[in-house]
C-alpha positions as a Python dict, from the first residue, in 0.01 Angstrom:
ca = {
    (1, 'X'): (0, 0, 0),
    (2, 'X'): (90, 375, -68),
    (3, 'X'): (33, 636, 181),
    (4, 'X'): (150, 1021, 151),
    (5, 'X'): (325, 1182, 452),
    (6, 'X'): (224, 1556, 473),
    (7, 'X'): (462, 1733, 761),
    (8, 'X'): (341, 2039, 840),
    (9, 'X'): (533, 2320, 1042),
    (10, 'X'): (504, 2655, 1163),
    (11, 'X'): (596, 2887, 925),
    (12, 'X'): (732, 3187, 1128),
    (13, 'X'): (999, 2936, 1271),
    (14, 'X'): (1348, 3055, 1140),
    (15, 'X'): (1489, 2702, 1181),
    (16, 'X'): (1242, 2529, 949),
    (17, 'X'): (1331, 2712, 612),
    (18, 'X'): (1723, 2747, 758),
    (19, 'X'): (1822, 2352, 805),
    (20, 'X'): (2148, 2342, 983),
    (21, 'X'): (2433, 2101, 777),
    (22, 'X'): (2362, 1841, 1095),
    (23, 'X'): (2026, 1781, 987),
    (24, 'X'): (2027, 1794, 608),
    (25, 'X'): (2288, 1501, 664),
    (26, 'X'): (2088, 1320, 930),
    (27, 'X'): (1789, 1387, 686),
    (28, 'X'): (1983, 1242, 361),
    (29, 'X'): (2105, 961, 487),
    (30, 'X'): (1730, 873, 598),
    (31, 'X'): (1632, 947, 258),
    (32, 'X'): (1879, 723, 127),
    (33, 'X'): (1842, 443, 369),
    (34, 'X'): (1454, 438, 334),
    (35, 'X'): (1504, 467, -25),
    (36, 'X'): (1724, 193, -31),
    (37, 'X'): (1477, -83, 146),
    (38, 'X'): (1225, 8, -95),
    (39, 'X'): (998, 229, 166),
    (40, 'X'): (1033, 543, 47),
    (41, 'X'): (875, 630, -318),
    (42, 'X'): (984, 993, -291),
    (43, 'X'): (1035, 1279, -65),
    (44, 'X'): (1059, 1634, -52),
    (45, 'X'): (1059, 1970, 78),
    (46, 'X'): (841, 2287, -22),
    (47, 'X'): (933, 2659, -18),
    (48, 'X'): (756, 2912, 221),
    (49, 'X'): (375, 3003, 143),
    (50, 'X'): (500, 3321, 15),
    (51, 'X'): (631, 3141, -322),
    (52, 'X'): (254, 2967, -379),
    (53, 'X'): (-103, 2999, -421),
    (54, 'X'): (-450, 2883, -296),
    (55, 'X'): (-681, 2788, -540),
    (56, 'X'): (-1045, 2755, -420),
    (57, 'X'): (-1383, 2657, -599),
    (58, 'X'): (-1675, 2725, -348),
    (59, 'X'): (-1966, 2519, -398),
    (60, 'X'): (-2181, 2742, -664),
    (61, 'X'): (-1947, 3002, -679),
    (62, 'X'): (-1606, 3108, -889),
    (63, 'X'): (-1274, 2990, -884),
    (64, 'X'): (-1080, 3202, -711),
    (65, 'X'): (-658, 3258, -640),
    (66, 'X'): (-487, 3392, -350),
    (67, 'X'): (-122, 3391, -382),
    (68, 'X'): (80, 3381, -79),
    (69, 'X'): (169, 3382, 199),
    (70, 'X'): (-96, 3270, 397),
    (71, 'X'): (-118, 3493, 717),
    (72, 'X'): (-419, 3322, 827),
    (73, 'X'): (-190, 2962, 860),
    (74, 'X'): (40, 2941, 1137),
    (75, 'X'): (109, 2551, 1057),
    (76, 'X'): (203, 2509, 687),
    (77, 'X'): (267, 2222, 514),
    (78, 'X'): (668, 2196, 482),
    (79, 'X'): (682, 1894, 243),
    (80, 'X'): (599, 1563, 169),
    (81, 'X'): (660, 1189, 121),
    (82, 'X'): (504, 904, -56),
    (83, 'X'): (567, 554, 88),
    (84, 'X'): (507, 202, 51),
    (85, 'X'): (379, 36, 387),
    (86, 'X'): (196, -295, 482),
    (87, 'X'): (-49, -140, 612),
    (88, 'X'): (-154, 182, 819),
    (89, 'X'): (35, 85, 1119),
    (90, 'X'): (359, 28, 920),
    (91, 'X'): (309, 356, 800),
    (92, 'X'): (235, 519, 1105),
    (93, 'X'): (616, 353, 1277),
    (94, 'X'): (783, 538, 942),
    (95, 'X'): (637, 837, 1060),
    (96, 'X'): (741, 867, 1396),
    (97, 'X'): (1137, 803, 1265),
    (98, 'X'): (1094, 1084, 1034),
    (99, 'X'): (944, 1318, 1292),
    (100, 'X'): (1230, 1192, 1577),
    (101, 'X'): (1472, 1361, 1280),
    (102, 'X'): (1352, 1696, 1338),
    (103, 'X'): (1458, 1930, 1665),
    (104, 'X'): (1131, 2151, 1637),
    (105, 'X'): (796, 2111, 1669),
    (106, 'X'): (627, 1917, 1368),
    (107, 'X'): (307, 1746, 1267),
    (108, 'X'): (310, 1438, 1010),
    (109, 'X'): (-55, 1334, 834),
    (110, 'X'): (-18, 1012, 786),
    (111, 'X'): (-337, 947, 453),
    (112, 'X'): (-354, 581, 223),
    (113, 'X'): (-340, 646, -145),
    (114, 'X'): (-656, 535, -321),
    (115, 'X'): (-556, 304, -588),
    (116, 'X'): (-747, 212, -883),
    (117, 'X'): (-830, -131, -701),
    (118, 'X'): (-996, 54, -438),
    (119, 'X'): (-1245, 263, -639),
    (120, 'X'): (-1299, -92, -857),
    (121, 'X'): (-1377, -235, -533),
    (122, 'X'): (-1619, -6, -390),
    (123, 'X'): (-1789, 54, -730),
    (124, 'X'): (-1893, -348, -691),
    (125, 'X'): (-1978, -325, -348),
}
């Protein structure tokens, strides 16, 4: 099974957007180990809200864009992660080694990729 990490930080903290050379190592060689047992699918970082946009569609109404940043969101997503688990458990145990890299506070959604099976699956149900 798939499942997408989504790590989300707060954004006013210098120390998320400024990783020191300890942690980018400590970071890469998790990358690479993960990578290596065949967990990790892919990884990676995002820049600041400042450098995106929101794109909304309310219900009945148009689309519309606000660029960024977002001074309404403390907690941003930082980046992301796709990887392959057993199951939702498995998944979870990745999880807490990423967030034991990280010296600040973080928050890791932990979400199972639908795959075509799935939707095949419920359709027949």
């Amino acid at each position: 099974m798939r499942f997408l990490m989504m790590h989300r930080i707060d954004e006013n903290d210098p120390e998320a957007w400024n990783p020191s050379p300890e942690f980018i190592e400590k970071m890469g060689g998790f990358i690479q180990e993960s990578a290596e047992k065949g967990i990790l699918i892919t990884a990676e970082g995002v820049h600041k809200t400042d450098k995106g946009s929101l794109v909304r569609k309310p219900r009945g109404a148009a689309i519309r864009v606000t660029d960024g940043p977002f001074a309404e969101a403390k907690e941003v997503i930082g980046g992301f992660a796709l990887i392959n688990a057993a199951d939702r458990a498995e998944a979870v145990e990745f999880a807490k080694r990423y967030v034991e890299l990280f010296d600040m506070e973080i928050e890791v959604e932990v979400r199972q990729v639908v795959e075509f099976e799935d939707i095949e699956a419920q359709a027949q149900a």
